[in-house]
Amino acid sequence: MENGKRVEIKATKQLREVMAQYFLEMDEAVKTKNKKIAWCTSVGPAELALSFGFLVYYPENHAAMLGSNRTASDYIPIANAHGYSPDICSYLTSDIGAYIKGETPLTKAYGIQNIPRPDVLLYNTNQCRDVYDWMSYYAREFKVPMLGINTPRTQREVREDVVRLTTAQLEEMVPRLEEVAGRPFDIDEFREVLAISLECSHLWEAVLDTASAKPSSITFFDACVHMGPAVVMRGRKVANDYYRILLEELKERVNQGIGAMAGERHRFYWDGMPIWGKLRAMAELFSRLKSCVLVSTYCNSWVFPAFDPKDPFQSMARAYSSIFIGQDDNFKENYITDMVKRFGVDGILYHDSKCCPNNTNNRYGMADRLKERLGIPYLVINGDLNDLRCFSEEQTITNVEAFVEQIEESQ
Ligand code: SF4
């Protein structure tokens, strides 16, 4: 096979079906009122909502769709005109802008006219404050309860008092959720959902781990697409069924020595958010340079090994308080060091995302410290997750080409 050519993942067909089924089920619930809808932040208390029988919708996933189909830049100015700064999260501004305009990518993708109206809004500030303000907007708009967890960030370690505080906040949500759901809480259902979510986490981690093979079985850009079920359907068996299919395909690739791209020569780590509107362009750029971006902080953010169905509240509190984004640089440097070694990485790419300081890790000296510690170079890519006005494709191509050249010269 021609060097640099990308190998398509066959399971993409099933992925499309699973995602369509997820959105169509929600639309059906809105129309027939057979199920209630909870909106949840991406690393919020989804499992608790599922145990009450809510269908769970994620505004961040919707915003990523706006980024991927490159309509985000049409909607961001609308939110700006309503007082939401262009400097804050462009997921938030594109999603709220689309809502104000009354448009959604779900219409073109699935024939769904509107995003599903929430019965309750759930959040966790473990990732940033923006999700709190985002949900607050919709709480005012839809006049529905907003419940959640306020988790400390930039933690030196996950302290037991933080776990206790988070556990208490989770438990406090139960009576309010009972009111909205119109049914009592059942701890056994909660345990079951958490067990399914834990299995999803293990399967997703196993999928990502296949990238440690040489050549790598999957790229970061593929993983950004295939992480959909781990984000929006964790806690539901359908996600696990999908990951078993994907895992089998990737294991097969590893066994046969087939890589995600032909002729892999360099292996990179991606830190920070994807540039959703340029996933394909970036995938093609790196393949052309025979470079595989194969491991990332971002895709690993939906791995929650601490879930324990025997102790559902406390273990869920611990899992969601331990996520990478909520820790200090010391933790993050140790984490990246481990991943770089495990995946045999030659260089690190830091996406400095204009509107998301929370998922941008090169601004406080980390890149230089890790360069010294690991002895591998890095490149900062300036851009944004959704606002393509902050991204120069030409400049990025030039910088990436120079970076790869530098690596080739040093080898
Ligand atoms: S972590 Fe960043 S991208 Fe995600 S919701 Fe918060 S500000 Fe937006």
Short mmCIF file of C-alpha atoms and ligand atoms in Angstrom, two decimals:
data_model
loop_
_atom_site.label_atom_id
_atom_site.label_comp_id
_atom_site.label_asym_id
_atom_site.label_seq_id
_atom_site.Cartn_x
_atom_site.Cartn_y
_atom_site.Cartn_z
CA MET A 1 0.00 0.00 0.00
CA GLU A 2 1.08 3.54 -0.84
CA ASN A 3 2.98 5.16 2.03
CA GLY A 4 0.98 7.61 4.12
CA LYS A 5 -2.36 6.21 2.94
CA ARG A 6 -4.94 6.06 5.72
CA VAL A 7 -6.71 2.78 6.38
CA GLU A 8 -10.44 3.16 6.99
CA ILE A 9 -11.99 1.56 10.07
CA LYS A 10 -14.70 -0.86 8.97
CA ALA A 11 -16.66 -0.48 12.23
CA THR A 12 -17.44 3.13 11.24
CA LYS A 13 -20.61 1.78 9.64
CA GLN A 14 -21.81 0.38 12.99
CA LEU A 15 -20.72 3.58 14.72
CA ARG A 16 -22.99 5.62 12.47
CA GLU A 17 -25.90 3.29 13.22
CA VAL A 18 -25.34 3.43 16.97
CA MET A 19 -25.13 7.22 16.99
CA ALA A 20 -28.24 7.53 14.81
CA GLN A 21 -30.13 5.20 17.12
CA TYR A 22 -29.10 7.31 20.12
CA PHE A 23 -30.44 10.56 18.67
CA LEU A 24 -33.57 9.03 17.15
CA GLU A 25 -34.50 7.37 20.44
CA MET A 26 -34.24 10.77 22.11
CA ASP A 27 -36.36 12.42 19.45
CA GLU A 28 -38.96 9.68 19.87
CA ALA A 29 -39.00 10.28 23.63
CA VAL A 30 -39.60 14.00 23.06
CA LYS A 31 -42.49 13.29 20.72
CA THR A 32 -44.16 10.51 22.70
CA LYS A 33 -43.08 11.64 26.16
CA ASN A 34 -42.28 7.99 26.94
CA LYS A 35 -39.01 8.94 28.65
CA LYS A 36 -37.62 12.00 30.35
CA ILE A 37 -34.50 13.78 29.22
CA ALA A 38 -31.54 14.87 31.32
CA TRP A 39 -28.87 17.12 29.85
CA CYS A 40 -25.45 16.45 31.28
CA THR A 41 -21.95 17.87 31.02
CA SER A 42 -19.52 15.47 29.38
CA VAL A 43 -17.93 14.24 32.60
CA GLY A 44 -21.02 14.87 34.72
CA PRO A 45 -23.15 12.44 36.76
CA ALA A 46 -24.70 10.68 33.77
CA GLU A 47 -24.83 7.25 35.42
CA LEU A 48 -27.07 8.54 38.19
CA ALA A 49 -29.50 9.99 35.62
CA LEU A 50 -29.51 6.75 33.63
CA SER A 51 -30.39 4.78 36.76
CA PHE A 52 -33.60 6.83 36.97
CA GLY A 53 -34.46 5.97 33.37
CA PHE A 54 -33.59 9.39 31.89
CA LEU A 55 -32.18 9.53 28.39
CA VAL A 56 -29.04 11.63 28.58
CA TYR A 57 -28.18 14.37 26.09
CA TYR A 58 -24.81 16.15 26.06
CA PRO A 59 -24.58 19.77 24.85
CA GLU A 60 -20.81 19.35 24.42
CA ASN A 61 -21.39 16.55 21.93
CA HIS A 62 -23.84 18.77 20.08
CA ALA A 63 -21.27 21.57 20.07
CA ALA A 64 -18.61 19.21 18.72
CA MET A 65 -20.99 18.42 15.85
CA LEU A 66 -21.23 22.15 15.14
CA GLY A 67 -17.44 22.25 15.09
CA SER A 68 -17.10 19.19 12.88
CA ASN A 69 -19.51 20.43 10.25
CA ARG A 70 -17.86 23.88 10.39
CA THR A 71 -21.05 25.80 11.19
CA ALA A 72 -19.80 26.87 14.64
CA SER A 73 -18.32 30.08 13.24
CA ASP A 74 -21.82 31.10 12.02
CA TYR A 75 -23.29 30.73 15.50
CA ILE A 76 -20.54 32.06 17.76
CA PRO A 77 -21.21 35.71 16.80
CA ILE A 78 -24.89 35.26 17.72
CA ALA A 79 -23.96 34.28 21.27
CA ASN A 80 -21.40 37.10 21.32
CA ALA A 81 -24.20 39.53 20.46
CA HIS A 82 -26.07 38.19 23.51
CA GLY A 83 -23.20 39.08 25.82
CA TYR A 84 -21.17 35.85 25.73
CA SER A 85 -17.56 36.83 25.05
CA PRO A 86 -15.62 35.48 22.05
CA ASP A 87 -12.88 34.59 24.56
CA ILE A 88 -14.92 31.99 26.47
CA CYS A 89 -15.61 28.39 25.49
CA SER A 90 -16.51 28.19 21.80
CA TYR A 91 -18.51 25.04 22.47
CA LEU A 92 -20.73 27.16 24.68
CA THR A 93 -20.97 30.09 22.27
CA SER A 94 -21.59 27.93 19.20
CA ASP A 95 -24.20 25.81 20.98
CA ILE A 96 -26.07 28.76 22.48
CA GLY A 97 -25.82 30.64 19.17
CA ALA A 98 -27.33 27.67 17.31
CA TYR A 99 -30.09 27.44 19.91
CA ILE A 100 -30.91 31.14 19.55
CA LYS A 101 -31.03 30.73 15.79
CA GLY A 102 -33.20 27.62 16.15
CA GLU A 103 -30.88 25.36 14.17
CA THR A 104 -29.19 22.04 14.83
CA PRO A 105 -26.96 19.69 12.80
CA LEU A 106 -29.32 16.90 13.92
CA THR A 107 -31.74 18.03 11.21
CA LYS A 108 -29.37 17.34 8.34
CA ALA A 109 -27.89 14.22 9.94
CA TYR A 110 -31.06 12.52 11.21
CA GLY A 111 -34.07 14.60 10.16
CA ILE A 112 -34.55 15.79 13.76
CA GLN A 113 -36.00 19.29 13.88
CA ASN A 114 -34.98 20.40 17.36
CA ILE A 115 -32.61 19.48 20.13
CA PRO A 116 -34.49 17.54 22.86
CA ARG A 117 -36.05 19.75 25.52
CA PRO A 118 -34.57 18.90 28.94
CA ASP A 119 -36.50 17.91 32.06
CA VAL A 120 -33.41 18.47 34.19
CA LEU A 121 -29.89 19.83 33.71
CA LEU A 122 -26.90 18.14 35.36
CA TYR A 123 -23.38 19.45 35.61
CA ASN A 124 -20.01 18.88 37.17
CA THR A 125 -17.48 21.73 37.32
CA ASN A 126 -14.62 19.20 37.37
CA GLN A 127 -13.69 20.33 33.85
CA CYS A 128 -14.33 24.10 33.92
CA ARG A 129 -16.70 26.84 35.03
CA ASP A 130 -17.99 27.31 31.49
CA VAL A 131 -20.17 24.22 31.73
CA TYR A 132 -21.86 25.75 34.79
CA ASP A 133 -22.64 28.99 32.95
CA TRP A 134 -23.70 27.04 29.88
CA MET A 135 -26.22 24.98 31.86
CA SER A 136 -27.32 28.13 33.74
CA TYR A 137 -28.29 29.68 30.41
CA TYR A 138 -30.51 26.71 29.61
CA ALA A 139 -31.94 26.58 33.15
CA ARG A 140 -33.18 30.15 32.65
CA GLU A 141 -34.36 29.37 29.14
CA PHE A 142 -36.25 26.14 29.85
CA LYS A 143 -37.10 26.86 33.50
CA VAL A 144 -36.11 23.37 34.62
CA PRO A 145 -34.06 22.34 37.66
CA MET A 146 -30.28 22.46 37.42
CA LEU A 147 -28.47 20.08 39.73
CA GLY A 148 -24.85 19.24 40.04
CA ILE A 149 -21.50 19.01 41.62
CA ASN A 150 -18.90 21.68 42.25
CA THR A 151 -15.52 19.97 42.20
CA PRO A 152 -12.26 21.73 43.12
CA ARG A 153 -9.74 22.00 40.28
CA THR A 154 -5.94 22.20 39.95
CA GLN A 155 -5.64 19.54 42.64
CA ARG A 156 -2.27 18.35 43.92
CA GLU A 157 -3.85 15.03 44.69
CA VAL A 158 -7.36 13.71 44.97
CA ARG A 159 -7.95 14.27 48.67
CA GLU A 160 -10.37 12.24 50.75
CA ASP A 161 -12.19 15.38 51.89
CA VAL A 162 -12.83 16.26 48.21
CA VAL A 163 -14.18 12.75 47.60
CA ARG A 164 -16.45 13.07 50.66
CA LEU A 165 -17.70 16.49 49.55
CA THR A 166 -18.36 15.25 46.02
CA THR A 167 -20.08 12.12 47.32
CA ALA A 168 -22.36 14.27 49.49
CA GLN A 169 -23.25 16.48 46.52
CA LEU A 170 -24.09 13.42 44.43
CA GLU A 171 -26.29 12.01 47.20
CA GLU A 172 -28.06 15.35 47.61
CA MET A 173 -29.16 15.17 43.98
CA VAL A 174 -31.16 11.99 44.57
CA PRO A 175 -34.37 13.43 46.11
CA ARG A 176 -34.50 16.18 43.46
CA LEU A 177 -34.02 13.62 40.69
CA GLU A 178 -36.76 11.46 42.23
CA GLU A 179 -39.13 14.43 41.97
CA VAL A 180 -38.28 15.11 38.32
CA ALA A 181 -38.26 11.43 37.34
CA GLY A 182 -41.47 10.71 39.28
CA ARG A 183 -40.03 7.48 40.64
CA PRO A 184 -37.94 6.39 43.62
CA PHE A 185 -34.21 5.87 43.47
CA ASP A 186 -33.08 2.25 43.18
CA ILE A 187 -29.51 1.62 44.26
CA ASP A 188 -29.37 -1.70 42.43
CA GLU A 189 -30.16 0.01 39.15
CA PHE A 190 -27.46 2.56 39.91
CA ARG A 191 -24.97 -0.23 40.60
CA GLU A 192 -25.91 -1.93 37.35
CA VAL A 193 -25.49 1.25 35.29
CA LEU A 194 -22.14 1.90 36.91
CA ALA A 195 -21.00 -1.66 36.16
CA ILE A 196 -21.93 -1.15 32.48
CA SER A 197 -20.14 2.20 32.47
CA LEU A 198 -17.05 0.62 34.02
CA GLU A 199 -17.04 -2.03 31.32
CA CYS A 200 -17.36 0.70 28.68
CA SER A 201 -14.39 2.44 30.24
CA HIS A 202 -12.30 -0.76 30.12
CA LEU A 203 -13.28 -1.46 26.52
CA TRP A 204 -12.56 2.09 25.39
CA GLU A 205 -9.19 1.99 27.15
CA ALA A 206 -8.41 -1.31 25.44
CA VAL A 207 -9.30 0.26 22.07
CA LEU A 208 -6.95 3.17 22.73
CA ASP A 209 -4.22 0.85 24.02
CA THR A 210 -4.04 -0.97 20.68
CA ALA A 211 -2.34 2.22 19.42
CA SER A 212 0.79 1.21 21.33
CA ALA A 213 1.47 -1.38 18.60
CA LYS A 214 3.98 -0.49 15.92
CA PRO A 215 2.59 0.54 13.51
CA SER A 216 -0.25 2.08 15.48
CA SER A 217 -3.68 0.56 14.92
CA ILE A 218 -5.59 3.83 15.22
CA THR A 219 -4.91 7.56 15.00
CA PHE A 220 -6.00 10.28 17.39
CA PHE A 221 -8.19 11.68 14.62
CA ASP A 222 -10.01 8.34 14.22
CA ALA A 223 -10.34 8.01 17.98
CA CYS A 224 -12.00 11.44 18.21
CA VAL A 225 -14.78 10.11 16.00
CA HIS A 226 -15.03 6.68 17.61
CA MET A 227 -15.14 8.05 21.15
CA GLY A 228 -18.78 9.13 20.59
CA PRO A 229 -20.40 6.15 22.34
CA ALA A 230 -17.99 6.39 25.32
CA VAL A 231 -19.06 10.00 25.78
CA VAL A 232 -22.81 9.86 25.16
CA MET A 233 -23.71 6.21 25.80
CA ARG A 234 -21.48 5.15 28.65
CA GLY A 235 -23.66 3.27 31.11
CA ARG A 236 -25.66 1.71 28.26
CA LYS A 237 -24.95 -1.75 26.87
CA VAL A 238 -25.12 -0.57 23.27
CA ALA A 239 -21.84 1.35 23.72
CA ASN A 240 -20.10 -1.77 25.05
CA ASP A 241 -21.40 -3.87 22.18
CA TYR A 242 -19.99 -1.34 19.75
CA TYR A 243 -16.57 -1.25 21.40
CA ARG A 244 -16.31 -5.04 21.32
CA ILE A 245 -16.69 -4.86 17.52
CA LEU A 246 -14.16 -2.03 17.17
CA LEU A 247 -11.69 -3.70 19.52
CA GLU A 248 -11.83 -6.93 17.58
CA GLU A 249 -11.08 -5.09 14.34
CA LEU A 250 -8.15 -3.20 15.87
CA LYS A 251 -6.70 -6.32 17.49
CA GLU A 252 -6.87 -7.99 14.12
CA ARG A 253 -4.94 -5.08 12.63
CA VAL A 254 -2.30 -5.45 15.33
CA ASN A 255 -2.03 -9.21 14.75
CA GLN A 256 -1.57 -8.68 11.04
CA GLY A 257 0.84 -5.76 11.46
CA ILE A 258 -1.56 -3.37 9.71
CA GLY A 259 -1.30 0.26 10.78
CA ALA A 260 -3.85 3.06 10.73
CA MET A 261 -1.70 4.54 7.98
CA ALA A 262 0.80 2.90 5.68
CA GLY A 263 4.50 3.55 6.24
CA GLU A 264 4.39 5.04 9.76
CA ARG A 265 7.74 6.69 10.55
CA HIS A 266 7.04 9.04 13.45
CA ARG A 267 4.76 8.73 16.45
CA PHE A 268 3.18 11.72 18.18
CA TYR A 269 1.20 12.55 21.31
CA TRP A 270 -1.62 15.12 21.06
CA ASP A 271 -2.35 17.18 24.12
CA GLY A 272 -5.45 19.36 24.28
CA MET A 273 -8.71 19.57 22.41
CA PRO A 274 -9.20 18.42 18.81
CA ILE A 275 -9.70 21.09 16.14
CA TRP A 276 -13.06 19.67 15.19
CA GLY A 277 -13.50 21.43 11.85
CA LYS A 278 -10.05 20.32 10.71
CA LEU A 279 -9.90 16.69 11.86
CA ARG A 280 -9.72 15.32 8.36
CA ALA A 281 -7.27 17.98 7.13
CA MET A 282 -4.99 17.30 10.09
CA ALA A 283 -5.25 13.53 9.63
CA GLU A 284 -4.24 13.95 5.98
CA LEU A 285 -1.40 16.33 6.81
CA PHE A 286 0.18 13.94 9.30
CA SER A 287 -0.29 10.89 7.08
CA ARG A 288 1.34 12.73 4.19
CA LEU A 289 4.33 13.24 6.49
CA LYS A 290 4.21 9.54 7.48
CA SER A 291 3.57 10.62 11.02
CA CYS A 292 0.98 9.01 13.21
CA VAL A 293 -0.66 11.03 15.97
CA LEU A 294 -1.70 8.05 18.02
CA VAL A 295 -2.24 8.90 21.65
CA SER A 296 -3.87 11.82 23.42
CA THR A 297 -4.94 13.20 26.71
CA TYR A 298 -8.35 14.04 25.29
CA CYS A 299 -9.52 10.61 24.14
CA ASN A 300 -8.30 9.04 27.38
CA SER A 301 -10.48 11.44 29.36
CA TRP A 302 -13.37 8.97 29.15
CA VAL A 303 -11.51 6.22 30.99
CA PHE A 304 -12.82 5.95 34.56
CA PRO A 305 -11.11 3.00 36.27
CA ALA A 306 -12.25 4.09 39.74
CA PHE A 307 -15.93 3.19 39.19
CA ASP A 308 -16.93 0.47 41.65
CA PRO A 309 -20.52 -0.82 41.61
CA LYS A 310 -20.10 -2.04 45.22
CA ASP A 311 -19.62 1.55 46.36
CA PRO A 312 -21.38 3.53 43.64
CA PHE A 313 -21.62 7.05 45.12
CA GLN A 314 -18.13 7.27 46.55
CA SER A 315 -16.41 5.56 43.63
CA MET A 316 -18.22 7.77 41.13
CA ALA A 317 -17.21 10.83 43.14
CA ARG A 318 -13.61 9.63 43.12
CA ALA A 319 -13.62 8.82 39.40
CA TYR A 320 -15.03 12.19 38.34
CA SER A 321 -12.76 14.10 40.71
CA SER A 322 -9.65 12.32 39.40
CA ILE A 323 -9.90 13.30 35.73
CA PHE A 324 -6.76 14.69 34.11
CA ILE A 325 -8.16 18.18 33.50
CA GLY A 326 -8.83 18.71 37.19
CA GLN A 327 -5.27 18.03 38.37
CA ASP A 328 -2.14 20.16 38.69
CA ASP A 329 0.80 20.19 36.27
CA ASN A 330 2.81 17.77 38.39
CA PHE A 331 0.12 15.11 37.95
CA LYS A 332 -0.25 15.92 34.25
CA GLU A 333 3.48 15.71 33.58
CA ASN A 334 3.67 12.30 35.24
CA TYR A 335 0.67 11.14 33.24
CA ILE A 336 2.07 12.32 29.89
CA THR A 337 5.50 10.87 30.72
CA ASP A 338 3.94 7.49 31.32
CA MET A 339 1.94 7.66 28.08
CA VAL A 340 4.91 8.82 25.99
CA LYS A 341 6.95 5.86 27.21
CA ARG A 342 4.14 3.35 26.89
CA PHE A 343 3.23 4.37 23.34
CA GLY A 344 6.78 4.96 22.05
CA VAL A 345 6.25 8.61 21.15
CA ASP A 346 8.84 10.77 19.27
CA GLY A 347 7.30 14.19 19.83
CA ILE A 348 4.45 16.02 21.58
CA LEU A 349 1.93 18.33 19.93
CA TYR A 350 0.23 20.84 22.22
CA HIS A 351 -2.94 22.34 20.88
CA ASP A 352 -3.17 25.80 22.40
CA SER A 353 -6.88 26.23 22.10
CA LYS A 354 -7.75 29.92 22.19
CA CYS A 355 -11.01 29.57 24.09
CA CYS A 356 -10.20 26.67 26.39
CA PRO A 357 -7.44 27.36 28.90
CA ASN A 358 -8.72 24.33 30.82
CA ASN A 359 -7.70 21.88 28.14
CA THR A 360 -4.55 23.78 27.10
CA ASN A 361 -1.46 22.66 28.95
CA ASN A 362 1.47 24.49 27.38
CA ARG A 363 0.94 27.89 28.97
CA TYR A 364 2.70 27.37 32.31
CA GLY A 365 6.03 25.86 31.29
CA MET A 366 4.94 22.23 31.03
CA ALA A 367 6.11 21.77 27.44
CA ASP A 368 9.67 22.84 28.28
CA ARG A 369 9.76 20.77 31.47
CA LEU A 370 8.61 17.68 29.61
CA LYS A 371 11.06 18.29 26.78
CA GLU A 372 13.87 18.27 29.29
CA ARG A 373 12.53 15.29 31.18
CA LEU A 374 11.74 13.12 28.16
CA GLY A 375 14.33 14.35 25.68
CA ILE A 376 11.79 14.67 22.86
CA PRO A 377 10.74 17.83 21.03
CA TYR A 378 7.37 19.52 21.04
CA LEU A 379 5.33 21.77 18.82
CA VAL A 380 2.58 24.17 19.84
CA ILE A 381 -0.33 24.33 17.40
CA ASN A 382 -2.36 27.50 17.85
CA GLY A 383 -6.01 27.06 17.12
CA ASP A 384 -9.34 26.43 18.71
CA LEU A 385 -11.73 23.56 19.19
CA ASN A 386 -14.61 25.19 17.30
CA ASP A 387 -13.72 28.74 16.32
CA LEU A 388 -11.80 28.33 13.08
CA ARG A 389 -11.11 32.07 12.96
CA CYS A 390 -8.38 31.31 15.50
CA PHE A 391 -6.69 28.69 13.32
CA SER A 392 -4.37 29.29 10.39
CA GLU A 393 -4.15 26.13 8.31
CA GLU A 394 -1.25 27.43 6.21
CA GLN A 395 0.80 28.38 9.24
CA THR A 396 0.06 25.04 10.89
CA ILE A 397 1.13 23.07 7.81
CA THR A 398 4.41 25.01 7.67
CA ASN A 399 5.06 24.46 11.38
CA VAL A 400 4.20 20.76 11.31
CA GLU A 401 6.37 20.17 8.25
CA ALA A 402 9.31 21.92 9.94
CA PHE A 403 8.73 19.91 13.12
CA VAL A 404 8.75 16.60 11.26
CA GLU A 405 11.89 17.65 9.37
CA GLN A 406 13.58 18.48 12.67
CA ILE A 407 12.70 15.02 14.00
CA GLU A 408 14.00 13.35 10.85
CA GLU A 409 17.29 15.21 11.10
CA SER A 410 17.75 14.19 14.70
CA GLN A 411 17.14 10.47 14.04
S1 SF4 B 1 -13.34 22.12 29.12
FE1 SF4 B 1 -12.96 23.71 27.58
S2 SF4 B 1 -14.00 23.00 25.75
FE2 SF4 B 1 -14.79 21.81 27.47
S3 SF4 B 1 -16.62 22.90 28.09
FE3 SF4 B 1 -14.94 23.66 29.36
S4 SF4 B 1 -14.12 25.47 28.32
FE4 SF4 B 1 -15.41 24.33 26.86
#
